[in-house]
PDB file of C-alpha atoms and ligand atoms in Angstrom:
ATOM      1  CA  MET A  59       0.000   0.000   0.000  1.00 59.00           C
ATOM      2  CA  ALA A  60       1.309   3.460  -0.886  1.00 82.00           C
ATOM      3  CA  GLY A  61       2.101   5.846   1.978  1.00 96.00           C
ATOM      4  CA  LEU A  62      -0.464   8.393   3.090  1.00 98.00           C
ATOM      5  CA  LYS A  63      -0.079  11.757   1.354  1.00 98.00           C
ATOM      6  CA  VAL A  64      -0.463  14.542   3.930  1.00 98.00           C
ATOM      7  CA  ALA A  65      -0.531  18.314   3.370  1.00 98.00           C
ATOM      8  CA  ILE A  66       0.282  20.438   6.426  1.00 98.00           C
ATOM      9  CA  ILE A  67      -1.069  23.987   6.654  1.00 98.00           C
ATOM     10  CA  GLY A  68       1.119  25.772   9.192  1.00 98.00           C
ATOM     11  CA  ALA A  69       4.097  23.478   8.487  1.00 98.00           C
ATOM     12  CA  ASN A  70       6.580  26.188   9.506  1.00 98.00           C
ATOM     13  CA  GLY A  71       5.099  26.418  13.011  1.00 98.00           C
ATOM     14  CA  LYS A  72       6.484  24.621  16.034  1.00 98.00           C
ATOM     15  CA  ILE A  73       3.991  21.743  15.902  1.00 98.00           C
ATOM     16  CA  GLY A  74       4.123  21.802  12.096  1.00 98.00           C
ATOM     17  CA  ARG A  75       7.886  21.292  11.994  1.00 98.00           C
ATOM     18  CA  PHE A  76       7.740  18.346  14.406  1.00 98.00           C
ATOM     19  CA  LEU A  77       4.975  16.797  12.333  1.00 98.00           C
ATOM     20  CA  VAL A  78       6.882  17.237   9.058  1.00 98.00           C
ATOM     21  CA  ASP A  79       9.836  15.519  10.680  1.00 98.00           C
ATOM     22  CA  TYR A  80       7.788  12.584  12.008  1.00 98.00           C
ATOM     23  CA  LEU A  81       6.047  11.959   8.683  1.00 98.00           C
ATOM     24  CA  LYS A  82       9.207  12.368   6.633  1.00 97.00           C
ATOM     25  CA  HIS A  83      10.987   9.763   8.754  1.00 97.00           C
ATOM     26  CA  ASP A  84       8.212   7.170   8.494  1.00 98.00           C
ATOM     27  CA  PRO A  85       8.275   6.224   4.813  1.00 97.00           C
ATOM     28  CA  THR A  86       6.534   2.933   5.561  1.00 97.00           C
ATOM     29  CA  HIS A  87       3.306   4.736   6.363  1.00 98.00           C
ATOM     30  CA  PHE A  88       3.668   8.174   4.797  1.00 98.00           C
ATOM     31  CA  ASP A  89       4.567   9.659   1.465  1.00 98.00           C
ATOM     32  CA  THR A  90       6.718  12.802   1.669  1.00 97.00           C
ATOM     33  CA  PRO A  91       4.456  15.462   3.236  1.00 98.00           C
ATOM     34  CA  LEU A  92       3.609  18.774   1.597  1.00 98.00           C
ATOM     35  CA  ALA A  93       4.498  21.883   3.618  1.00 98.00           C
ATOM     36  CA  ILE A  94       2.031  24.706   3.082  1.00 98.00           C
ATOM     37  CA  VAL A  95       3.698  27.980   4.053  1.00 98.00           C
ATOM     38  CA  ARG A  96       3.104  31.679   3.763  1.00 97.00           C
ATOM     39  CA  ASN A  97       6.313  33.204   2.400  1.00 96.00           C
ATOM     40  CA  ALA A  98       9.087  32.504  -0.088  1.00 97.00           C
ATOM     41  CA  GLU A  99      11.842  32.071   2.549  1.00 98.00           C
ATOM     42  CA  GLN A 100       9.838  29.335   4.248  1.00 98.00           C
ATOM     43  CA  GLN A 101       9.202  27.657   0.891  1.00 98.00           C
ATOM     44  CA  GLU A 102      12.928  27.708   0.135  1.00 98.00           C
ATOM     45  CA  TYR A 103      13.749  26.314   3.592  1.00 98.00           C
ATOM     46  CA  PHE A 104      11.445  23.300   3.090  1.00 98.00           C
ATOM     47  CA  ASN A 105      12.541  22.749  -0.521  1.00 98.00           C
ATOM     48  CA  LYS A 106      16.296  23.031   0.061  1.00 97.00           C
ATOM     49  CA  GLU A 107      16.957  22.134   3.694  1.00 97.00           C
ATOM     50  CA  VAL A 108      14.143  19.746   4.604  1.00 97.00           C
ATOM     51  CA  GLN A 109      13.962  18.507   1.005  1.00 97.00           C
ATOM     52  CA  ILE A 110      10.227  18.205   0.708  1.00 97.00           C
ATOM     53  CA  HIS A 111       7.729  19.967  -1.540  1.00 97.00           C
ATOM     54  CA  ALA A 112       6.409  23.252  -0.225  1.00 98.00           C
ATOM     55  CA  SER A 113       3.477  25.251  -1.488  1.00 98.00           C
ATOM     56  CA  LEU A 114       3.411  29.019  -1.039  1.00 98.00           C
ATOM     57  CA  THR A 115      -0.252  29.364  -0.115  1.00 97.00           C
ATOM     58  CA  SER A 116      -0.991  31.896   2.603  1.00 96.00           C
ATOM     59  CA  ILE A 117      -4.306  30.780   3.983  1.00 96.00           C
ATOM     60  CA  GLU A 118      -5.287  34.418   4.592  1.00 94.00           C
ATOM     61  CA  HIS A 119      -4.524  35.670   1.127  1.00 94.00           C
ATOM     62  CA  THR A 120      -5.647  32.861  -1.180  1.00 96.00           C
ATOM     63  CA  SER A 121      -9.061  31.726  -2.354  1.00 97.00           C
ATOM     64  CA  VAL A 122     -10.659  28.373  -1.584  1.00 98.00           C
ATOM     65  CA  LYS A 123      -9.997  27.445  -5.211  1.00 98.00           C
ATOM     66  CA  GLU A 124      -6.276  28.172  -4.840  1.00 98.00           C
ATOM     67  CA  VAL A 125      -6.014  26.206  -1.589  1.00 98.00           C
ATOM     68  CA  ALA A 126      -7.902  23.345  -3.281  1.00 98.00           C
ATOM     69  CA  ALA A 127      -5.393  23.362  -6.144  1.00 98.00           C
ATOM     70  CA  ALA A 128      -2.509  23.115  -3.639  1.00 98.00           C
ATOM     71  CA  ILE A 129      -3.950  20.101  -1.786  1.00 98.00           C
ATOM     72  CA  LYS A 130      -5.453  18.209  -4.731  1.00 98.00           C
ATOM     73  CA  GLY A 131      -4.261  14.600  -4.814  1.00 98.00           C
ATOM     74  CA  TYR A 132      -3.476  14.488  -1.083  1.00 98.00           C
ATOM     75  CA  ASP A 133      -5.180  12.010   1.265  1.00 98.00           C
ATOM     76  CA  ALA A 134      -5.320  14.265   4.312  1.00 98.00           C
ATOM     77  CA  VAL A 135      -4.912  17.887   5.389  1.00 98.00           C
ATOM     78  CA  VAL A 136      -3.656  18.917   8.815  1.00 98.00           C
ATOM     79  CA  PHE A 137      -4.457  22.477   9.857  1.00 98.00           C
ATOM     80  CA  THR A 138      -2.025  23.640  12.528  1.00 98.00           C
ATOM     81  CA  ALA A 139      -1.731  27.268  11.429  1.00 98.00           C
ATOM     82  CA  GLY A 140      -2.450  30.044  13.863  1.00 97.00           C
ATOM     83  CA  ALA A 141      -2.040  33.781  14.183  1.00 95.00           C
ATOM     84  CA  GLY A 142      -0.170  33.290  17.465  1.00 88.00           C
ATOM     85  CA  GLY A 143      -2.801  35.372  19.234  1.00 69.00           C
ATOM     86  CA  LYS A 144      -1.549  38.494  17.445  1.00 74.00           C
ATOM     87  CA  GLY A 145      -4.370  40.895  16.628  1.00 91.00           C
ATOM     88  CA  VAL A 146      -8.061  40.224  16.327  1.00 94.00           C
ATOM     89  CA  GLU A 147      -8.104  40.569  12.539  1.00 95.00           C
ATOM     90  CA  ARG A 148      -5.386  37.941  12.072  1.00 96.00           C
ATOM     91  CA  ILE A 149      -7.026  35.660  14.613  1.00 97.00           C
ATOM     92  CA  PHE A 150     -10.209  35.829  12.552  1.00 96.00           C
ATOM     93  CA  THR A 151      -8.512  35.466   9.155  1.00 97.00           C
ATOM     94  CA  VAL A 152      -6.156  32.615  10.162  1.00 97.00           C
ATOM     95  CA  ASP A 153      -7.564  30.650  13.129  1.00 97.00           C
ATOM     96  CA  LEU A 154     -11.200  31.068  12.100  1.00 98.00           C
ATOM     97  CA  ASP A 155     -11.621  31.779   8.410  1.00 98.00           C
ATOM     98  CA  GLY A 156      -8.351  30.067   7.478  1.00 98.00           C
ATOM     99  CA  CYS A 157      -9.611  26.853   9.047  1.00 98.00           C
ATOM    100  CA  CYS A 158     -13.016  27.203   7.341  1.00 98.00           C
ATOM    101  CA  LYS A 159     -11.343  27.872   3.993  1.00 98.00           C
ATOM    102  CA  ALA A 160      -9.058  24.857   4.364  1.00 98.00           C
ATOM    103  CA  LEU A 161     -12.074  22.687   5.103  1.00 98.00           C
ATOM    104  CA  GLU A 162     -13.987  24.012   2.082  1.00 98.00           C
ATOM    105  CA  ALA A 163     -10.885  23.451  -0.025  1.00 98.00           C
ATOM    106  CA  CYS A 164     -10.811  19.801   1.096  1.00 98.00           C
ATOM    107  CA  GLU A 165     -14.414  19.424  -0.055  1.00 97.00           C
ATOM    108  CA  VAL A 166     -13.614  21.053  -3.427  1.00 98.00           C
ATOM    109  CA  ALA A 167     -10.417  19.010  -3.952  1.00 98.00           C
ATOM    110  CA  GLY A 168     -11.935  15.701  -2.813  1.00 98.00           C
ATOM    111  CA  VAL A 169      -9.623  15.348   0.190  1.00 98.00           C
ATOM    112  CA  ASN A 170     -11.621  13.321   2.679  1.00 98.00           C
ATOM    113  CA  ARG A 171      -9.554  13.624   5.868  1.00 98.00           C
ATOM    114  CA  PHE A 172      -9.070  16.822   7.913  1.00 98.00           C
ATOM    115  CA  ILE A 173      -7.367  17.232  11.272  1.00 98.00           C
ATOM    116  CA  VAL A 174      -7.380  20.625  12.983  1.00 98.00           C
ATOM    117  CA  VAL A 175      -5.467  21.846  16.015  1.00 98.00           C
ATOM    118  CA  SER A 176      -7.984  23.808  18.079  1.00 98.00           C
ATOM    119  CA  ALA A 177      -7.678  24.670  21.786  1.00 98.00           C
ATOM    120  CA  LEU A 178      -8.553  23.182  25.182  1.00 98.00           C
ATOM    121  CA  LYS A 179     -12.315  23.288  25.944  1.00 98.00           C
ATOM    122  CA  ALA A 180     -13.050  25.663  23.069  1.00 98.00           C
ATOM    123  CA  GLU A 181     -16.786  24.886  23.256  1.00 97.00           C
ATOM    124  CA  ASP A 182     -16.966  25.865  26.943  1.00 98.00           C
ATOM    125  CA  ARG A 183     -17.381  29.669  27.176  1.00 98.00           C
ATOM    126  CA  ASP A 184     -17.400  29.537  30.961  1.00 98.00           C
ATOM    127  CA  PHE A 185     -13.902  28.075  30.838  1.00 98.00           C
ATOM    128  CA  TRP A 186     -12.298  30.722  28.621  1.00 98.00           C
ATOM    129  CA  TRP A 187     -14.397  33.902  28.753  1.00 97.00           C
ATOM    130  CA  ASP A 188     -12.353  35.483  31.538  1.00 97.00           C
ATOM    131  CA  ILE A 189      -8.882  34.196  30.653  1.00 96.00           C
ATOM    132  CA  PRO A 190      -6.921  37.429  30.063  1.00 93.00           C
ATOM    133  CA  GLY A 191      -6.122  38.028  26.378  1.00 92.00           C
ATOM    134  CA  LEU A 192      -7.689  34.841  25.080  1.00 94.00           C
ATOM    135  CA  ARG A 193     -11.363  35.782  24.532  1.00 96.00           C
ATOM    136  CA  GLU A 194     -11.174  36.665  20.817  1.00 95.00           C
ATOM    137  CA  TYR A 195      -8.832  33.762  20.153  1.00 96.00           C
ATOM    138  CA  TYR A 196     -11.263  31.342  21.770  1.00 97.00           C
ATOM    139  CA  ILE A 197     -14.276  32.859  19.986  1.00 97.00           C
ATOM    140  CA  ALA A 198     -12.452  32.087  16.730  1.00 97.00           C
ATOM    141  CA  LYS A 199     -11.468  28.558  17.735  1.00 98.00           C
ATOM    142  CA  ARG A 200     -14.984  27.728  18.928  1.00 98.00           C
ATOM    143  CA  ALA A 201     -16.593  28.990  15.733  1.00 98.00           C
ATOM    144  CA  ALA A 202     -14.072  27.158  13.553  1.00 98.00           C
ATOM    145  CA  ASP A 203     -14.730  23.909  15.434  1.00 98.00           C
ATOM    146  CA  HIS A 204     -18.473  24.331  14.829  1.00 98.00           C
ATOM    147  CA  ASP A 205     -17.867  24.689  11.109  1.00 98.00           C
ATOM    148  CA  VAL A 206     -15.645  21.601  11.076  1.00 98.00           C
ATOM    149  CA  ARG A 207     -18.332  19.517  12.826  1.00 98.00           C
ATOM    150  CA  LEU A 208     -20.849  20.404  10.103  1.00 97.00           C
ATOM    151  CA  SER A 209     -18.604  19.007   7.398  1.00 97.00           C
ATOM    152  CA  LYS A 210     -19.324  15.690   5.717  1.00 94.00           C
ATOM    153  CA  ILE A 211     -15.648  14.813   5.404  1.00 97.00           C
ATOM    154  CA  ASN A 212     -13.733  12.758   7.961  1.00 98.00           C
ATOM    155  CA  TRP A 213     -12.712  15.402  10.467  1.00 98.00           C
ATOM    156  CA  THR A 214     -10.943  15.236  13.809  1.00 98.00           C
ATOM    157  CA  ILE A 215     -10.695  18.223  16.160  1.00 98.00           C
ATOM    158  CA  LEU A 216      -7.750  18.206  18.551  1.00 98.00           C
ATOM    159  CA  GLN A 217      -7.947  20.463  21.596  1.00 98.00           C
ATOM    160  CA  PRO A 218      -4.523  20.664  23.235  1.00 98.00           C
ATOM    161  CA  GLY A 219      -3.920  22.423  26.523  1.00 98.00           C
ATOM    162  CA  TRP A 220      -1.220  25.022  27.101  1.00 98.00           C
ATOM    163  CA  LEU A 221       1.637  24.175  24.727  1.00 98.00           C
ATOM    164  CA  GLN A 222       5.178  23.657  25.984  1.00 98.00           C
ATOM    165  CA  ASP A 223       8.504  23.278  24.204  1.00 98.00           C
ATOM    166  CA  GLU A 224      10.112  20.613  26.407  1.00 97.00           C
ATOM    167  CA  PRO A 225      10.727  17.165  24.867  1.00 97.00           C
ATOM    168  CA  SER A 226       7.934  14.677  24.311  1.00 97.00           C
ATOM    169  CA  THR A 227       6.709  12.450  27.143  1.00 98.00           C
ATOM    170  CA  GLY A 228       4.683  10.243  24.775  1.00 98.00           C
ATOM    171  CA  LYS A 229       1.900  10.069  27.385  1.00 98.00           C
ATOM    172  CA  LEU A 230      -1.590  11.589  27.578  1.00 98.00           C
ATOM    173  CA  THR A 231      -4.514  11.823  29.985  1.00 98.00           C
ATOM    174  CA  PRO A 232      -7.518   9.597  29.110  1.00 98.00           C
ATOM    175  CA  LEU A 233     -10.581  11.696  28.252  1.00 97.00           C
ATOM    176  CA  ASP A 234     -12.570  10.514  31.291  1.00 97.00           C
ATOM    177  CA  GLN A 235      -9.824  11.877  33.579  1.00 98.00           C
ATOM    178  CA  VAL A 236      -9.220  15.191  31.823  1.00 98.00           C
ATOM    179  CA  GLU A 237     -11.469  17.345  34.024  1.00 97.00           C
ATOM    180  CA  GLU A 238      -9.581  16.241  37.158  1.00 98.00           C
ATOM    181  CA  ARG A 239      -6.192  16.595  35.489  1.00 98.00           C
ATOM    182  CA  ILE A 240      -6.684  20.129  34.198  1.00 98.00           C
ATOM    183  CA  LYS A 241      -7.525  21.369  37.695  1.00 97.00           C
ATOM    184  CA  VAL A 242      -3.808  20.918  38.421  1.00 97.00           C
ATOM    185  CA  ASP A 243      -2.080  20.827  35.039  1.00 98.00           C
ATOM    186  CA  LYS A 244      -3.327  22.003  31.627  1.00 98.00           C
ATOM    187  CA  THR A 245      -0.101  21.512  29.696  1.00 98.00           C
ATOM    188  CA  ILE A 246       1.094  19.384  26.799  1.00 98.00           C
ATOM    189  CA  LYS A 247       4.369  19.291  24.934  1.00 98.00           C
ATOM    190  CA  ARG A 248       4.151  20.438  21.320  1.00 98.00           C
ATOM    191  CA  GLN A 249       6.049  17.312  20.291  1.00 98.00           C
ATOM    192  CA  ASP A 250       3.294  15.161  21.815  1.00 98.00           C
ATOM    193  CA  VAL A 251       0.639  17.034  19.842  1.00 98.00           C
ATOM    194  CA  ALA A 252       2.598  16.305  16.658  1.00 98.00           C
ATOM    195  CA  LEU A 253       3.045  12.650  17.657  1.00 98.00           C
ATOM    196  CA  PHE A 254      -0.675  12.351  18.291  1.00 98.00           C
ATOM    197  CA  ILE A 255      -1.509  13.901  14.901  1.00 98.00           C
ATOM    198  CA  LYS A 256       0.653  11.255  13.261  1.00 98.00           C
ATOM    199  CA  GLU A 257      -1.158   8.509  15.183  1.00 98.00           C
ATOM    200  CA  ALA A 258      -4.572  10.020  14.370  1.00 98.00           C
ATOM    201  CA  LEU A 259      -3.654   9.917  10.683  1.00 98.00           C
ATOM    202  CA  LEU A 260      -2.854   6.216  11.080  1.00 98.00           C
ATOM    203  CA  HIS A 261      -5.936   5.485  13.236  1.00 98.00           C
ATOM    204  CA  GLU A 262      -8.739   7.146  11.309  1.00 98.00           C
ATOM    205  CA  LYS A 263     -11.417   4.745  12.550  1.00 97.00           C
ATOM    206  CA  GLU A 264     -10.689   5.534  16.235  1.00 98.00           C
ATOM    207  CA  THR A 265     -10.393   9.298  15.790  1.00 98.00           C
ATOM    208  CA  VAL A 266     -12.832  10.319  13.060  1.00 98.00           C
ATOM    209  CA  HIS A 267     -15.731  12.660  13.942  1.00 98.00           C
ATOM    210  CA  LYS A 268     -14.277  13.170  17.408  1.00 98.00           C
ATOM    211  CA  THR A 269     -13.175  16.178  19.434  1.00 98.00           C
ATOM    212  CA  ILE A 270     -10.171  15.031  21.430  1.00 98.00           C
ATOM    213  CA  THR A 271      -8.647  16.878  24.379  1.00 98.00           C
ATOM    214  CA  LEU A 272      -4.875  16.550  24.579  1.00 98.00           C
ATOM    215  CA  VAL A 273      -3.041  17.088  27.859  1.00 98.00           C
ATOM    216  CA  ASN A 274      -0.022  15.156  29.049  1.00 98.00           C
ATOM    217  CA  GLY A 275      -0.635  12.366  31.549  1.00 98.00           C
ATOM    218  CA  ASP A 276       0.327   8.783  32.312  1.00 98.00           C
ATOM    219  CA  VAL A 277      -1.049   6.765  29.407  1.00 98.00           C
ATOM    220  CA  PRO A 278       1.144   6.011  26.369  1.00 98.00           C
ATOM    221  CA  ILE A 279      -0.298   7.464  23.154  1.00 98.00           C
ATOM    222  CA  ASN A 280      -0.903   4.066  21.518  1.00 96.00           C
ATOM    223  CA  GLU A 281      -2.885   2.943  24.580  1.00 97.00           C
ATOM    224  CA  PHE A 282      -4.749   6.297  24.763  1.00 98.00           C
ATOM    225  CA  ILE A 283      -5.934   5.749  21.176  1.00 97.00           C
ATOM    226  CA  THR A 284      -7.623   2.495  22.182  1.00 95.00           C
ATOM    227  CA  THR A 285      -9.689   4.375  24.814  1.00 95.00           C
ATOM    228  CA  LEU A 286     -11.264   6.775  22.294  1.00 96.00           C
TER     229      LEU A 286
HETATM  230  N1  LIG B  30      -0.002  28.406  22.520  1.00 54.60           N
HETATM  231  C1  LIG B  30      -0.792  27.526  23.118  1.00 54.60           C
HETATM  232  O1  LIG B  30      -0.661  27.257  24.326  1.00 54.60           O
HETATM  233  C2  LIG B  30      -1.859  26.836  22.320  1.00 54.60           C
HETATM  234  C3  LIG B  30      -2.734  26.022  22.991  1.00 54.60           C
HETATM  235  C4  LIG B  30      -3.663  25.273  22.256  1.00 54.60           C
HETATM  236  C5  LIG B  30      -3.687  25.371  20.873  1.00 54.60           C
HETATM  237  N2  LIG B  30      -2.839  26.201  20.223  1.00 54.60           N
HETATM  238  C6  LIG B  30      -2.897  26.222  18.740  1.00 54.60           C
HETATM  239  O2  LIG B  30      -1.951  25.307  18.230  1.00 54.60           O
HETATM  240  C7  LIG B  30      -1.656  25.625  16.866  1.00 54.60           C
HETATM  241  C8  LIG B  30      -0.189  25.458  16.548  1.00 54.60           C
HETATM  242  O3  LIG B  30       0.635  25.908  17.594  1.00 54.60           O
HETATM  243  P1  LIG B  30       2.192  26.214  17.340  1.00 54.60           P
HETATM  244  O4  LIG B  30       2.814  26.409  18.658  1.00 54.60           O
HETATM  245  O5  LIG B  30       2.778  25.251  16.374  1.00 54.60           O
HETATM  246  O6  LIG B  30       2.052  27.645  16.630  1.00 54.60           O
HETATM  247  P2  LIG B  30       3.086  28.450  15.743  1.00 54.60           P
HETATM  248  O7  LIG B  30       4.478  28.010  15.981  1.00 54.60           O
HETATM  249  O8  LIG B  30       2.756  29.893  15.902  1.00 54.60           O
HETATM  250  O9  LIG B  30       2.686  27.971  14.254  1.00 54.60           O
HETATM  251  C9  LIG B  30       1.607  28.491  13.556  1.00 54.60           C
HETATM  252  C10 LIG B  30       2.005  28.504  12.093  1.00 54.60           C
HETATM  253  O10 LIG B  30       0.922  29.062  11.325  1.00 54.60           O
HETATM  254  C11 LIG B  30       1.525  29.799  10.295  1.00 54.60           C
HETATM  255  N3  LIG B  30       0.639  30.759   9.677  1.00 54.60           N
HETATM  256  C12 LIG B  30       0.204  31.933  10.195  1.00 54.60           C
HETATM  257  N4  LIG B  30      -0.520  32.588   9.276  1.00 54.60           N
HETATM  258  C13 LIG B  30      -0.557  31.807   8.171  1.00 54.60           C
HETATM  259  C14 LIG B  30      -1.123  31.939   6.890  1.00 54.60           C
HETATM  260  N5  LIG B  30      -1.797  33.034   6.565  1.00 54.60           N
HETATM  261  N6  LIG B  30      -0.972  30.942   5.988  1.00 54.60           N
HETATM  262  C15 LIG B  30      -0.264  29.828   6.298  1.00 54.60           C
HETATM  263  N7  LIG B  30       0.319  29.651   7.496  1.00 54.60           N
HETATM  264  C16 LIG B  30       0.183  30.630   8.424  1.00 54.60           C
HETATM  265  C17 LIG B  30       2.678  30.524  10.990  1.00 54.60           C
HETATM  266  O11 LIG B  30       3.557  31.054  10.026  1.00 54.60           O
HETATM  267  P3  LIG B  30       4.938  31.770  10.466  1.00 54.60           P
HETATM  268  O12 LIG B  30       5.893  30.637  10.730  1.00 54.60           O
HETATM  269  O13 LIG B  30       5.312  32.583   9.281  1.00 54.60           O
HETATM  270  O14 LIG B  30       4.639  32.587  11.689  1.00 54.60           O
HETATM  271  C18 LIG B  30       3.248  29.381  11.807  1.00 54.60           C
HETATM  272  O15 LIG B  30       4.168  28.668  11.041  1.00 54.60           O
HETATM  273  C19 LIG B  30      -2.205  27.032  16.653  1.00 54.60           C
HETATM  274  O16 LIG B  30      -3.404  26.945  15.922  1.00 54.60           O
HETATM  275  C20 LIG B  30      -2.498  27.509  18.068  1.00 54.60           C
HETATM  276  O17 LIG B  30      -3.572  28.416  18.091  1.00 54.60           O
HETATM  277  C21 LIG B  30      -1.916  26.924  20.924  1.00 54.60           C
END
């Protein structure tokens, strides 16, 4: 069986770069991934240094048709782009409308698998309304998630907690223990989010049409998947 062809929107981001690396080094399961980036320097970096194809397709500045052309022929799209919380307009054009556009582009291009990196408890206004500086960001994430859930394609919404740069632990908190866990610790390593995305791509049946909270914990990722 040929490897899965995955296009990554936000490939130059911290999670994106880990994911590119994981997919590139697993040729048994994955074809070389496509990095979707927003400027020429990033495209050159992926082409020359990482040695994978890169598409210069800023999700804010391109039409659905153009995004569809970039992802046509791929099996799955991962959306891990984000405005980095910088400015309400960019939050709305990247985290919200960028996600919606990517989803529409999947429908146009016939790509049937879509994984998006959202945020912890995005659907729960009471959780985020009063977190300083995060209200607009969370409004965008919540609305994007709603749009994703209406789609007929095979979506998965990932809702990681507060992201950290330390090395992977490879372990997560089972969903039935998340509420207790986040009372004391809401964090997850970015590397573990990327590792989980890779596993979700390989375990479509267990992860499709699900909203999955990701915080570090005590259960190895492969075992966590069996609890979904
Ligand atoms: N920070 C947290 O604690 C937290 C918690 C939960 C979820 N999240 C979400 O997790 C996701 C990924 O996190 P991360 O740490 O990997 O973020 P990151 O390093 O900021 O990566 C986001 C990527 O999106 C790219 N991007 C921005 N605008 C774009 C556009 N118009 N077209 C294409 N790409 C664009 C950025 O490009 P540049 O490289 O040019 O900047 C960057 O590479 C984000 O959606 C974030 O909201 C974050």
